[in-house]
CSV table of C-alpha atoms and ligand atoms in Angstrom, one decimal:
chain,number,residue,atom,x,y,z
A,26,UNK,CA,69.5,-148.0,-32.4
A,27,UNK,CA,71.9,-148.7,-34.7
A,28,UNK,CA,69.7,-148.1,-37.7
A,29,UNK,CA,68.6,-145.4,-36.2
A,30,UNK,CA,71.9,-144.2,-36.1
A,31,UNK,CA,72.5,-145.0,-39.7
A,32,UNK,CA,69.9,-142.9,-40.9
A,33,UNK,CA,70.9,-140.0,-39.1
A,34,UNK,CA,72.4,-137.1,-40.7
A,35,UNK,CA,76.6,-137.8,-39.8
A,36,UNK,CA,79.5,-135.3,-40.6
A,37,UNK,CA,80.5,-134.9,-43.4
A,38,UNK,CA,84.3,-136.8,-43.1
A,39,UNK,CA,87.0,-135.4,-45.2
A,40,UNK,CA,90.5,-136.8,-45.4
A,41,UNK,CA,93.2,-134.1,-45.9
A,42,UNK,CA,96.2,-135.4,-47.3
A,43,UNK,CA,99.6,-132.7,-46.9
A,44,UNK,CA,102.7,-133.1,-48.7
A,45,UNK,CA,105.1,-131.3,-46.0
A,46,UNK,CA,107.4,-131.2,-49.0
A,47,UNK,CA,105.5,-129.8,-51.6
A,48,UNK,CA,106.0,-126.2,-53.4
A,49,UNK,CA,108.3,-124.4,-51.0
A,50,UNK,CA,107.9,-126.5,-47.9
A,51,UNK,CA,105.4,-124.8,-46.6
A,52,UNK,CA,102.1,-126.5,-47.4
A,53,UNK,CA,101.6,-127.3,-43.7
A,54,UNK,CA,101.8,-123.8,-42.9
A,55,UNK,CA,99.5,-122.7,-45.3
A,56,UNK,CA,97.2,-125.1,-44.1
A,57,UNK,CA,97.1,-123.7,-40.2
A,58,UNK,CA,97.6,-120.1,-41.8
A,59,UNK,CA,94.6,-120.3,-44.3
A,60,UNK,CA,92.6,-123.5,-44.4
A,61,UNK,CA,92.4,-124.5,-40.7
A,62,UNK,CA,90.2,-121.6,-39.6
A,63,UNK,CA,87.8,-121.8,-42.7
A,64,UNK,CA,86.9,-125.5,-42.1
A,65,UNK,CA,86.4,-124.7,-38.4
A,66,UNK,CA,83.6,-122.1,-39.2
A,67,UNK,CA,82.0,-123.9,-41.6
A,68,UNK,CA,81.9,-127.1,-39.0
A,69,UNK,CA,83.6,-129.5,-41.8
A,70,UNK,CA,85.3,-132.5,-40.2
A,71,UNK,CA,88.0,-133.4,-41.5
A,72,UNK,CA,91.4,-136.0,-40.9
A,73,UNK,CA,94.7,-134.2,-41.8
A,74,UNK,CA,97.5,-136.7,-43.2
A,75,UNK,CA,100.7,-135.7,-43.5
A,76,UNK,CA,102.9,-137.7,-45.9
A,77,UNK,CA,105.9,-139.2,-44.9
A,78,UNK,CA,107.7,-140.2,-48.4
A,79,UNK,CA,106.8,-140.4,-52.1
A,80,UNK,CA,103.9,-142.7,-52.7
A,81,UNK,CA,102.9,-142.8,-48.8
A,82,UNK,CA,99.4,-141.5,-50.0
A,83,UNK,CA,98.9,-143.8,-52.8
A,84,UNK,CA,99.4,-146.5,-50.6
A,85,UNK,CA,97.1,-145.1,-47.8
A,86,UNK,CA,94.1,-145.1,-50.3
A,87,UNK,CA,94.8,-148.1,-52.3
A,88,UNK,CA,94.1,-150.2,-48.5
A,89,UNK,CA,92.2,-147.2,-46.8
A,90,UNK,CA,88.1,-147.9,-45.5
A,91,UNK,CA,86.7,-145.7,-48.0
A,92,UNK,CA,83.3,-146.0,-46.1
A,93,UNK,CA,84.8,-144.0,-43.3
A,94,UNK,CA,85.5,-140.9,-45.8
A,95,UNK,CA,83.4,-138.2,-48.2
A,96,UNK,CA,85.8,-136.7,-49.5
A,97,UNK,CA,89.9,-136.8,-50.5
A,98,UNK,CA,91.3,-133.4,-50.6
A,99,UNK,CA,95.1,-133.0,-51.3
A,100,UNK,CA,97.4,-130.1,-49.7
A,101,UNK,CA,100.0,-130.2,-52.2
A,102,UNK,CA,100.5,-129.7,-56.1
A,103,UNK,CA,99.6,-132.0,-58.6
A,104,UNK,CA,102.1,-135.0,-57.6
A,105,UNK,CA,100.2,-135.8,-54.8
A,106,UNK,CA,96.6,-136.0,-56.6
A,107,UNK,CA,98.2,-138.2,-58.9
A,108,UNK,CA,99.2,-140.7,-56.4
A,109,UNK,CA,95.6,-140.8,-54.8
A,110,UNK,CA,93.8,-141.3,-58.4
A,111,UNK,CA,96.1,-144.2,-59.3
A,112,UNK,CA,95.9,-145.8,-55.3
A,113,UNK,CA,91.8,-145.5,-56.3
A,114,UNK,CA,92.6,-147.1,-59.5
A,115,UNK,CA,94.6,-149.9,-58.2
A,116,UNK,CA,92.0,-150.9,-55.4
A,117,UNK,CA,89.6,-154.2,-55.9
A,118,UNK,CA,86.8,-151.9,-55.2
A,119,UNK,CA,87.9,-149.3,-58.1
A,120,UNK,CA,84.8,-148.5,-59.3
A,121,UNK,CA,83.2,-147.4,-56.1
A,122,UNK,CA,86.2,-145.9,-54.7
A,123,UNK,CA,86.9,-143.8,-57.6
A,124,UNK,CA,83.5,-142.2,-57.0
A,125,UNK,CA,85.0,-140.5,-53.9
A,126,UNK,CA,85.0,-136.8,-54.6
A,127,UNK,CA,88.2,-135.3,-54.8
A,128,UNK,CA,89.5,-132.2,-53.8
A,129,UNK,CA,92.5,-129.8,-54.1
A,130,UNK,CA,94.2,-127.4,-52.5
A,131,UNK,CA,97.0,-125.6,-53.8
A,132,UNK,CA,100.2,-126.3,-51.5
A,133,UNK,CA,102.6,-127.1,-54.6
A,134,UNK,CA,104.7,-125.1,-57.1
A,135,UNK,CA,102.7,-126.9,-59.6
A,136,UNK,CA,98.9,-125.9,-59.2
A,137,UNK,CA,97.5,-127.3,-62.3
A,138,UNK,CA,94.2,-128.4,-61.1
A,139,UNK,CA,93.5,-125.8,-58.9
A,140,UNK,CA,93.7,-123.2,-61.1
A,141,UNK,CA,91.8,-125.3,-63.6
A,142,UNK,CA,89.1,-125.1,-60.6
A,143,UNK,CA,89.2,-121.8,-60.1
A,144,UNK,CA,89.2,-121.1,-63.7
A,145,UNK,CA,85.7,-123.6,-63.9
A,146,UNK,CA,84.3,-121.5,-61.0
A,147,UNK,CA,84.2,-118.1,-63.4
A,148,UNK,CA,86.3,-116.4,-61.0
A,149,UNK,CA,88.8,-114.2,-62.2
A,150,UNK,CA,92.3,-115.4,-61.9
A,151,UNK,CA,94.0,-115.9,-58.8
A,152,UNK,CA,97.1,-116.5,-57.4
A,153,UNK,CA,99.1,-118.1,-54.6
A,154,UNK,CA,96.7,-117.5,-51.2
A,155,UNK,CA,94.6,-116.2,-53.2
A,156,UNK,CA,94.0,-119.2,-55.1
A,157,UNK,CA,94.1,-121.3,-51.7
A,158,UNK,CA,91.3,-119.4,-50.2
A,159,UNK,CA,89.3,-119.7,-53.1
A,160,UNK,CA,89.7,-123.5,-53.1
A,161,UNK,CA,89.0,-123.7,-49.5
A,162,UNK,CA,85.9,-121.9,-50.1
A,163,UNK,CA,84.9,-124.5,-52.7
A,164,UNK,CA,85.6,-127.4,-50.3
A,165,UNK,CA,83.6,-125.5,-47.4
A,166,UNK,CA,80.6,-125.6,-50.5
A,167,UNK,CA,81.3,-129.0,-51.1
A,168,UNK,CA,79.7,-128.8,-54.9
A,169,UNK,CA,80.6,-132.1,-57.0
A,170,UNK,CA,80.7,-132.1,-60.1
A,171,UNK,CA,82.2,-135.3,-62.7
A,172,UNK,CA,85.9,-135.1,-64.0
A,173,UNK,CA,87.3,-137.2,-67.2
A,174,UNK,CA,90.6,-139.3,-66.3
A,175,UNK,CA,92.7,-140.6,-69.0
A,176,UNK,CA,94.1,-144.0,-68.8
A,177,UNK,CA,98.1,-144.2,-70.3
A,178,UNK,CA,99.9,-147.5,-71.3
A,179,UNK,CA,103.3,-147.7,-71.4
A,180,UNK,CA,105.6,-150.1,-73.0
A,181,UNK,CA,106.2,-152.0,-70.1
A,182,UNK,CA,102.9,-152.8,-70.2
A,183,UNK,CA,102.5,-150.9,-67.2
A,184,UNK,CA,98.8,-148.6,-67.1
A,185,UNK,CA,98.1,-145.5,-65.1
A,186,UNK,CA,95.5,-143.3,-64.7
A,187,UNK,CA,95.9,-139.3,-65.4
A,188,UNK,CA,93.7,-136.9,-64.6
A,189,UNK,CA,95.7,-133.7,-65.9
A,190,UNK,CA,98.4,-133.6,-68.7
A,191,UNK,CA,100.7,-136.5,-70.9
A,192,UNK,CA,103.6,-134.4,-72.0
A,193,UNK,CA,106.6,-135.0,-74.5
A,194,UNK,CA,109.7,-132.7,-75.5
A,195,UNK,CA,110.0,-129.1,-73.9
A,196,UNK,CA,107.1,-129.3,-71.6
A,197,UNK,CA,107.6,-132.3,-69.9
A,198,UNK,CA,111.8,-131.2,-69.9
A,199,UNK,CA,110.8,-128.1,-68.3
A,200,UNK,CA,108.9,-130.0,-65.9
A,201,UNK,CA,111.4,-132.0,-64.5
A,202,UNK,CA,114.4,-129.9,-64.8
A,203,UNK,CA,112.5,-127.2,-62.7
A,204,UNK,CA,111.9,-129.2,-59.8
A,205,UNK,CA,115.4,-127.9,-58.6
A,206,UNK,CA,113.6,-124.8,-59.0
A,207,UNK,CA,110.7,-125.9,-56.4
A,208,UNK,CA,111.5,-123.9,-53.6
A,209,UNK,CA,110.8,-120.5,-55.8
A,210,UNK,CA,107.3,-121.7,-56.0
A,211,UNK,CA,105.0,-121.3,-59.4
A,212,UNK,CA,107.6,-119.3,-61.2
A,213,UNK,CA,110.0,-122.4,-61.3
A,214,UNK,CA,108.1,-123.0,-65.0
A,215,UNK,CA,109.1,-119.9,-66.3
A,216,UNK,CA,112.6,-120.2,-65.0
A,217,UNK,CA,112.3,-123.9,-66.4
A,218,UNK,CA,111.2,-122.6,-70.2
A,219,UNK,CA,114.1,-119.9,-70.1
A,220,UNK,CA,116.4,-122.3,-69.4
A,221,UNK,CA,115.4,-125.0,-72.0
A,222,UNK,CA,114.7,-122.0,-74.1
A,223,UNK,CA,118.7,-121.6,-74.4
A,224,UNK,CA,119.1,-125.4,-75.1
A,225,UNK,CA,116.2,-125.9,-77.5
A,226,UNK,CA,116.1,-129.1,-78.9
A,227,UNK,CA,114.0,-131.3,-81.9
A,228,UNK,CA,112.4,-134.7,-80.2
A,229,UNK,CA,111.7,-137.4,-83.4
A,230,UNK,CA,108.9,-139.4,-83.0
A,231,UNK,CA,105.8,-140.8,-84.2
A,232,UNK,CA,102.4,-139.1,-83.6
A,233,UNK,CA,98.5,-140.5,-83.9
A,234,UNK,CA,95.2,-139.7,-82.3
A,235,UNK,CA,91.6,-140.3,-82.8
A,236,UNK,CA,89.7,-136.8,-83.1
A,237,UNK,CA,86.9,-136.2,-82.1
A,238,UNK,CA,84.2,-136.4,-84.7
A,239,UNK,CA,82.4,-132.9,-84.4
A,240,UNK,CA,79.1,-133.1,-83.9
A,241,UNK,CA,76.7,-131.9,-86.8
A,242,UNK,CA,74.4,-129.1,-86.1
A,243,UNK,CA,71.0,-130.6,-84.9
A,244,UNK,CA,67.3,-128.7,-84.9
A,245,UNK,CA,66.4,-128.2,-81.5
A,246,UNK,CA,64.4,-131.2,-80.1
A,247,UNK,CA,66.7,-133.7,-82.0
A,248,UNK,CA,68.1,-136.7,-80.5
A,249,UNK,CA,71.2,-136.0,-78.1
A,250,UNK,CA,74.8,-136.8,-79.0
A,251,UNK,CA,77.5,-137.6,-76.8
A,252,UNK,CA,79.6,-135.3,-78.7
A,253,UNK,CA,81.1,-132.1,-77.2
A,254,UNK,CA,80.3,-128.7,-79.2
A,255,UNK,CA,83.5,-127.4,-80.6
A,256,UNK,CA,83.6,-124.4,-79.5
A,257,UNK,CA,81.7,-124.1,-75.8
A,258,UNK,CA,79.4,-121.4,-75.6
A,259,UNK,CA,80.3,-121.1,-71.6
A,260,UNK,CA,83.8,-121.5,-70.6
A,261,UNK,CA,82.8,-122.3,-66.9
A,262,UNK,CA,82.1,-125.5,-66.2
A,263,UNK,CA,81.0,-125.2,-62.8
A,264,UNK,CA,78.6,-122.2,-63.3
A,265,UNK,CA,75.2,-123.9,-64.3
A,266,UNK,CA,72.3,-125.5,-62.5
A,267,UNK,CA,74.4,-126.8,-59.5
A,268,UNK,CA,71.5,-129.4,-58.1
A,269,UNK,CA,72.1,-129.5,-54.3
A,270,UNK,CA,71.0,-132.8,-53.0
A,271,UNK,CA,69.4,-134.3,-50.6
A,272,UNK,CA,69.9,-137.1,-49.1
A,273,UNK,CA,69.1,-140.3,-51.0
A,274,UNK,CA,66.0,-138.7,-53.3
A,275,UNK,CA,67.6,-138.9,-56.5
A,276,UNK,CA,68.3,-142.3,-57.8
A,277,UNK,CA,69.8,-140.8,-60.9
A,278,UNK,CA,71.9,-137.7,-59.2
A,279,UNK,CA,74.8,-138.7,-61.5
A,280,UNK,CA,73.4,-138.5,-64.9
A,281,UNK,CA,74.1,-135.9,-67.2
A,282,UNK,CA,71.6,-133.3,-66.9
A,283,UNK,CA,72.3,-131.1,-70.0
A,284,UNK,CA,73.3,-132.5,-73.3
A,285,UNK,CA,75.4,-129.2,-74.4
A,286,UNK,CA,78.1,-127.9,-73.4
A,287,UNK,CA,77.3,-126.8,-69.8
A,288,UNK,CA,76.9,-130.6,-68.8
A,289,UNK,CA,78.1,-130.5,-65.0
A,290,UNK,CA,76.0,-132.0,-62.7
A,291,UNK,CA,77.0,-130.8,-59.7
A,292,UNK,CA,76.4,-132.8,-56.1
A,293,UNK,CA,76.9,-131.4,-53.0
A,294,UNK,CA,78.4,-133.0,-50.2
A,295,UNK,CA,77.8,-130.8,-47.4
A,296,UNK,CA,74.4,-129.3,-46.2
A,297,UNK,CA,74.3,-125.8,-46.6
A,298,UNK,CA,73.0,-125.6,-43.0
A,299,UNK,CA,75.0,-127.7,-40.8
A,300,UNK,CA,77.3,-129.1,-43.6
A,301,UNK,CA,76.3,-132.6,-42.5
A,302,UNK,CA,76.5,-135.0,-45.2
A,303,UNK,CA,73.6,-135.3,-47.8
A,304,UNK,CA,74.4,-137.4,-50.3
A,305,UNK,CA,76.0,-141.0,-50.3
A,306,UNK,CA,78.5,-142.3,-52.5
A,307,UNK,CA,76.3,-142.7,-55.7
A,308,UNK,CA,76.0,-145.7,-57.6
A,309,UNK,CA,78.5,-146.1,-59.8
A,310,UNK,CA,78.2,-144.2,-63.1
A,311,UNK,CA,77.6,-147.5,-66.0
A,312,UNK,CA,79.3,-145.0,-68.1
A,313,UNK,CA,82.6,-144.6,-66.5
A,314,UNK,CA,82.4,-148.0,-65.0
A,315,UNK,CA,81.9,-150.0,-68.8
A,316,UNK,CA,85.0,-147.6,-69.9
A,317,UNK,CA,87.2,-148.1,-67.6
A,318,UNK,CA,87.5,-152.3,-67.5
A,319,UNK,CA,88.6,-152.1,-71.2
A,320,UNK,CA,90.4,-149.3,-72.9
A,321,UNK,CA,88.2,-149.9,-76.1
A,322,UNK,CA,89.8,-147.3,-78.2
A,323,UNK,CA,93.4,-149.0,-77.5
A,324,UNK,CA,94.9,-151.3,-79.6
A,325,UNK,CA,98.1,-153.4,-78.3
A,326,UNK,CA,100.8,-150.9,-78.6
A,327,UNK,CA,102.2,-153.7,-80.6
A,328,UNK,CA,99.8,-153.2,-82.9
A,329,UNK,CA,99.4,-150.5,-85.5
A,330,UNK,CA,96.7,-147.5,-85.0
A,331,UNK,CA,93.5,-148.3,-86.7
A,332,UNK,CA,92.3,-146.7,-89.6
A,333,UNK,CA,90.1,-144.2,-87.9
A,334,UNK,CA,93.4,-142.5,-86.5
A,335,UNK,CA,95.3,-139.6,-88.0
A,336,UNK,CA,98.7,-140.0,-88.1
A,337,UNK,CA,100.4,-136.8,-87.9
A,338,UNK,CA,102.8,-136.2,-91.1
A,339,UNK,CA,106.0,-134.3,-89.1
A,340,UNK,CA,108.1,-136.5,-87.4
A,341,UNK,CA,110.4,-134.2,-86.0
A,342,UNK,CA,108.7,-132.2,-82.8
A,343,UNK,CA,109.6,-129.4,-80.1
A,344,UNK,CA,106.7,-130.7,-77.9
A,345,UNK,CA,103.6,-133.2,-77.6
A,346,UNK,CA,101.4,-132.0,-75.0
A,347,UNK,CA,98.2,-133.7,-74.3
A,348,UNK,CA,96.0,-131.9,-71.3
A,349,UNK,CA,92.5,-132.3,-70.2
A,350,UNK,CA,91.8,-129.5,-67.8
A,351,UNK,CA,91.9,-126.1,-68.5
A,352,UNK,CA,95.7,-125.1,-67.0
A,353,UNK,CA,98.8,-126.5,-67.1
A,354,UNK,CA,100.1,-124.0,-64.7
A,355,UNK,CA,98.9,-121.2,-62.6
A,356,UNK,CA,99.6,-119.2,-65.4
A,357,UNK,CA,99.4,-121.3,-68.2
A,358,UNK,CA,95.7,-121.3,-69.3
A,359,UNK,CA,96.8,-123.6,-71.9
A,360,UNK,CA,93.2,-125.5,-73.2
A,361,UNK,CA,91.0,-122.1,-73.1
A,362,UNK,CA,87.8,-124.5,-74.2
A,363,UNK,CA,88.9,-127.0,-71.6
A,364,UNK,CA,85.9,-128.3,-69.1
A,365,UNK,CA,86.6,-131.1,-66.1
A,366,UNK,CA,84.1,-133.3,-68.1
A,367,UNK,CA,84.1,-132.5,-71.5
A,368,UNK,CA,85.6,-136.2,-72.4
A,369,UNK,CA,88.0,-134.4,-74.6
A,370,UNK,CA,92.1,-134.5,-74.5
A,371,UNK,CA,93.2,-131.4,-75.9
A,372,UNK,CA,96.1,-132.3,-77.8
A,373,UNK,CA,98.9,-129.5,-78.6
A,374,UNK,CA,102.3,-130.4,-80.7
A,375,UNK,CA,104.7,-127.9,-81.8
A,376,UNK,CA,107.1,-129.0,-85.0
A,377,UNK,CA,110.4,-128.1,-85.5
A,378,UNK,CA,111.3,-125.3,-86.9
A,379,UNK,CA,109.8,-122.8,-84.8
A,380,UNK,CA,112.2,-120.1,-83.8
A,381,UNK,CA,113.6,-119.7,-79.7
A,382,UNK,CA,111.3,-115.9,-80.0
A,383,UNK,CA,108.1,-117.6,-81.5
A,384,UNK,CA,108.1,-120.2,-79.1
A,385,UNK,CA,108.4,-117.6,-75.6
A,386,UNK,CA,105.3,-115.9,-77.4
A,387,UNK,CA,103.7,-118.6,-77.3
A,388,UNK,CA,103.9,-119.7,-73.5
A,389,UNK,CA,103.9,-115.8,-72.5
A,390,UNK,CA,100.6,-115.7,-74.7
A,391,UNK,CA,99.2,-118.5,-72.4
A,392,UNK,CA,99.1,-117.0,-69.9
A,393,UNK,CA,95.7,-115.3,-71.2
A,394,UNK,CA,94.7,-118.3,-73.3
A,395,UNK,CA,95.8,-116.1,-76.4
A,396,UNK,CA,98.6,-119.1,-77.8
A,397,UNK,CA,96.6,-120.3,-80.4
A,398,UNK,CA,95.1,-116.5,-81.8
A,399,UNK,CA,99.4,-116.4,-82.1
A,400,UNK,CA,98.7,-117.8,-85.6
A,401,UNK,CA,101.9,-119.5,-84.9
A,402,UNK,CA,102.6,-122.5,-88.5
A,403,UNK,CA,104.0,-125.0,-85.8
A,404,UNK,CA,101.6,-125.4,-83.4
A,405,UNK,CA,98.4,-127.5,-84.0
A,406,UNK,CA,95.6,-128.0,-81.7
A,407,UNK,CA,93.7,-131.1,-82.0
A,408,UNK,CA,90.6,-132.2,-80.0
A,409,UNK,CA,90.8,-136.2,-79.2
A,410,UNK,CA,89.5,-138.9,-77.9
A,411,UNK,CA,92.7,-141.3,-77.6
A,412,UNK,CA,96.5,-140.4,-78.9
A,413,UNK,CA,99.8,-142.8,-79.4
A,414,UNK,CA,103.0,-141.4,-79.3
A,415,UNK,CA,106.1,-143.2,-80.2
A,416,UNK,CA,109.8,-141.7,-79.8
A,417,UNK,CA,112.4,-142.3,-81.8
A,418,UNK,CA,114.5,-140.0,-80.3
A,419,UNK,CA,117.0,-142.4,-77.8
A,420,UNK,CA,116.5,-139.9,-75.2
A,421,UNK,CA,113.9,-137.6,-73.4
A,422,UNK,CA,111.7,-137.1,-70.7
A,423,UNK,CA,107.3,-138.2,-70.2
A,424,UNK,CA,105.8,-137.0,-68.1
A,425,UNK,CA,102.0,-137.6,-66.8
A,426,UNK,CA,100.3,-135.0,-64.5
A,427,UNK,CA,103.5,-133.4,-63.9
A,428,UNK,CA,105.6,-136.9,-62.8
A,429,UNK,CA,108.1,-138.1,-65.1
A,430,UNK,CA,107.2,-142.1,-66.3
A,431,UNK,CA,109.1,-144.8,-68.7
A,432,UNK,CA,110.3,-143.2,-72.2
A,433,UNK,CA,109.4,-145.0,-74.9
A,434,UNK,CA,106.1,-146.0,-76.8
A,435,UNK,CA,102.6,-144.7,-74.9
A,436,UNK,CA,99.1,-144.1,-75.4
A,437,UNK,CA,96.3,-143.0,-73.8
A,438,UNK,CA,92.2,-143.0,-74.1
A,439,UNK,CA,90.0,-140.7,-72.3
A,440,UNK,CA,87.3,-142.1,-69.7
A,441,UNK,CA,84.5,-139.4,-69.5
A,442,UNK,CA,83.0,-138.8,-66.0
A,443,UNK,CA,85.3,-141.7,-64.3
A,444,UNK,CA,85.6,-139.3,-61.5
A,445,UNK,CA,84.4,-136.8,-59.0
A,446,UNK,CA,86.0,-133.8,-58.2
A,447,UNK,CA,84.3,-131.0,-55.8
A,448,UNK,CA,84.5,-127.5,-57.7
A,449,UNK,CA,83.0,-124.4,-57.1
B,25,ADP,P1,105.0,-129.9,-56.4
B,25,ADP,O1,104.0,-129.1,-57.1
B,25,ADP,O2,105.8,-128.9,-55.5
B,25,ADP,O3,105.9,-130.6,-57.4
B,25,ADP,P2,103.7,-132.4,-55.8
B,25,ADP,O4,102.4,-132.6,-55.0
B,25,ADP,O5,103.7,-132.5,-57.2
B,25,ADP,O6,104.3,-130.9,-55.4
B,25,ADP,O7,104.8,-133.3,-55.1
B,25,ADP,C1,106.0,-133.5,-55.6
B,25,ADP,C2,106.5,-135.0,-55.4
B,25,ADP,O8,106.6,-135.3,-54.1
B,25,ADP,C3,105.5,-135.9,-56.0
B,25,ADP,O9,106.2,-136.9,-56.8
B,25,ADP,C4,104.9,-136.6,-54.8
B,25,ADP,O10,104.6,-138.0,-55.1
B,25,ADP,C5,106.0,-136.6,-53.8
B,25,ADP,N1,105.7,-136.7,-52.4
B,25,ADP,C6,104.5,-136.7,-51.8
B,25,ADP,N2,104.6,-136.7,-50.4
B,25,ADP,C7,106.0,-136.7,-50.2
B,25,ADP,C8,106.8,-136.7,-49.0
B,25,ADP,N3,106.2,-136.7,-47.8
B,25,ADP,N4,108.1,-136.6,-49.1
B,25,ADP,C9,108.7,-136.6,-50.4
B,25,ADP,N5,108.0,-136.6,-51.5
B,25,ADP,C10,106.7,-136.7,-51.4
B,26,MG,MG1,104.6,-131.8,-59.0
């Protein structure tokens, strides 16, 4: 009976976890008031958590029976997502367990991922419930498709894993100094950057990455790279060949399927029909598995960069930003090439020197993706594969996915594909 059982299709189980804190405070009511319903009609199981203090839910996952659940969805900004990645991380098990898709639904003031969703999904932008319903819809669709995380060390030897932004200088300032602000929800950012705006300030500090090497133009039929295009020909990364599954008939349902820049692989974890489950856990990807034990691209951070690395000239900086979705905001679009998988970090700096006017065009340019047309001398965009900062500046603020960390020396390496992350 009981392989009987086994075989059978089973619901597909998702755990919900809710920061009642979150955004404005109302991330529980947005749940019942939007979510609730939607899951209902689509007959999608699910668990709802509700956290009870900061790091509740990285606890939760780091001893949870991931057997028992398809899926991880947050209610909340990106704080909370950021717990669960690094609970995966810091599990025995880490390799299999950070193969459980992730989801997102925006309950913060900070919505960076789920406007980089939305944005993946070629939907035009979208707001506040507007921006919920459309992730709900995703998570009712159950599509999967790979996401990069970046692995940070910091002096204290301490490592964590990222799966959104590394920020130095104005952006991570304006970060934490507008969590006072949370309770005005997604506008606490522009109220942030007006504020340090008035108190602008040079960070000194040392900067080196290892760029990407561009690859060169091939004939058609040549032998693949593993290199990203520069410039990606389609800025969705959800939008092509979504494969829906079935279950257990692909052995390989996790390789890459397209060696240009539309390389999602999308899995499903709902049936279209009954939205019972169709696909297991895969195997874990070799890729991001082989990556992950070693951050090969690291030295110590006792050590100097290698030779590969450019080291950046300028010493004295307004910001460091390194981000590898598309948004660092839901209305920054601040990496416009930006794809969940493209095993890039998108590195921005701004040097000193720029003036208080030049630097509000820039972040009110972002909000289109138009910053870097700007043709603004002190910002540089960069396309890497690892990056070391070091500040000399006695004090400031890094932050990682939005939370503030140790100041001093870090670094950080990307890990393409480490994880899942259901998209539209
Ligand atoms: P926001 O976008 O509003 O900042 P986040 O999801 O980033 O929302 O959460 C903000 C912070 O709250 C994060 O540091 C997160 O770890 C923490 N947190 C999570 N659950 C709780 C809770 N129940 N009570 C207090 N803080 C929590
Ligand atoms: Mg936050």
């Amino acid at each position: 009976e009981g392989v009987v059982y086994a075989e059978m299709r089973r619901p597909c189980r998702i755990m919900i976890l809710v920061n009642p804190h979150s955004g404005r405070g109302q991330a529980l009511q947005l749940f019942t008031g939007h979510v609730q319903g939607m899951l209902t009609e689509a007959a999608v199981p699910y668990t709802l958590v509700i956290t009870e203090h900061q790091n509740h839910a990285r606890e939760l996952v780091r001893k949870a029976d991931l057997s028992q659940c398809d899926a991880l969805v947050i209610m909340s900004g990106d704080g909370l997502l950021f717990e669960v990645i690094n609970g995966l991380m810091e599990r025995e098990d880490w390799q299999e367990a950070i193969q459980t898709p992730l989801g997102i639904l925006p309950g913060g003031s900070g919505n960076a991922l789920a406007a980089s969703v939305h944005h993946y999904s070629q939907s035009p932008p979208a707001w506040n419930e507007e921006l919920l319903l459309s992730c709900g819809f995703m998570l009712c669709k159950g599509l999967v498709s790979s996401m990069d995380l970046v692995s940070i060390h910091l002096a204290s030897r301490q490592r964590l894993f990222s799966f959104l932004s590394l920020a130095w200088g104005f952006v991570a300032d304006v970060d934490i100094e507008s969590e006072k602000y949370r309770h005005v929800g997604a506008i606490r950012f522009l109220m942030g950057t007006l504020v340090r705006l008035a108190s602008l300030r040079v960070y000194q500090g040392r900067l080196a990455y290892l760029p990407v090497k561009e690859a060169p133009k091939l004939p058609k039929g040549s032998i693949k790279t593993n290199q990203p295009p520069s410039t990606p020909q389609h800025p969705s990364l959800c939008s092509s060949l979504p494969c829906r599954l079935i279950p257990n008939t692909s052995p390989n349902r996790n390789a890459r399927h397209n060696q240009n820049s539309t390389n999602s692989n999308h899995n499903t974890i709902t049936n279209s029909s009954n939205n019972a489950i169709t696909t297991k856990r895969p195997e874990t990807q070799s890729d991001g598995k082989t990556r992950a034990q070693e951050d090969s691209l690291l030295p110590g951070l006792d050590q100097p960069v290698p030779e590969s690395w450019t080291v950046v000239k300028e010493e004295d900086f307004v910001l460091v930003l390194a981000i590898y979705q598309s948004h660092l905001a839901e209305d920054l679009w601040t990496a416009p090439g930006a794809m969940a998988d493209d095993g890039v970090i998108h590195l921005f700096y701004v040097t000193a020197g720029i003036s208080r006017p030049a630097l509000l065009r820039l972040f009110l340019a972002m909000e289109k993706g138009g910053h870097l047309a700007c043709d603004c001398p002190h910002l540089v965009y960069e396309k890497v594969k690892a990056l070391r900062l070091e500040p000399v500046s006695p004090q400031g603020m890094i932050t990682v996915d939005g939370e503030m960390v140790e100041y001093g020396p870090v670094q950080a390496q990307i890990h393409p594909g480490l994880a899942r992350l259901i998209c539209g």
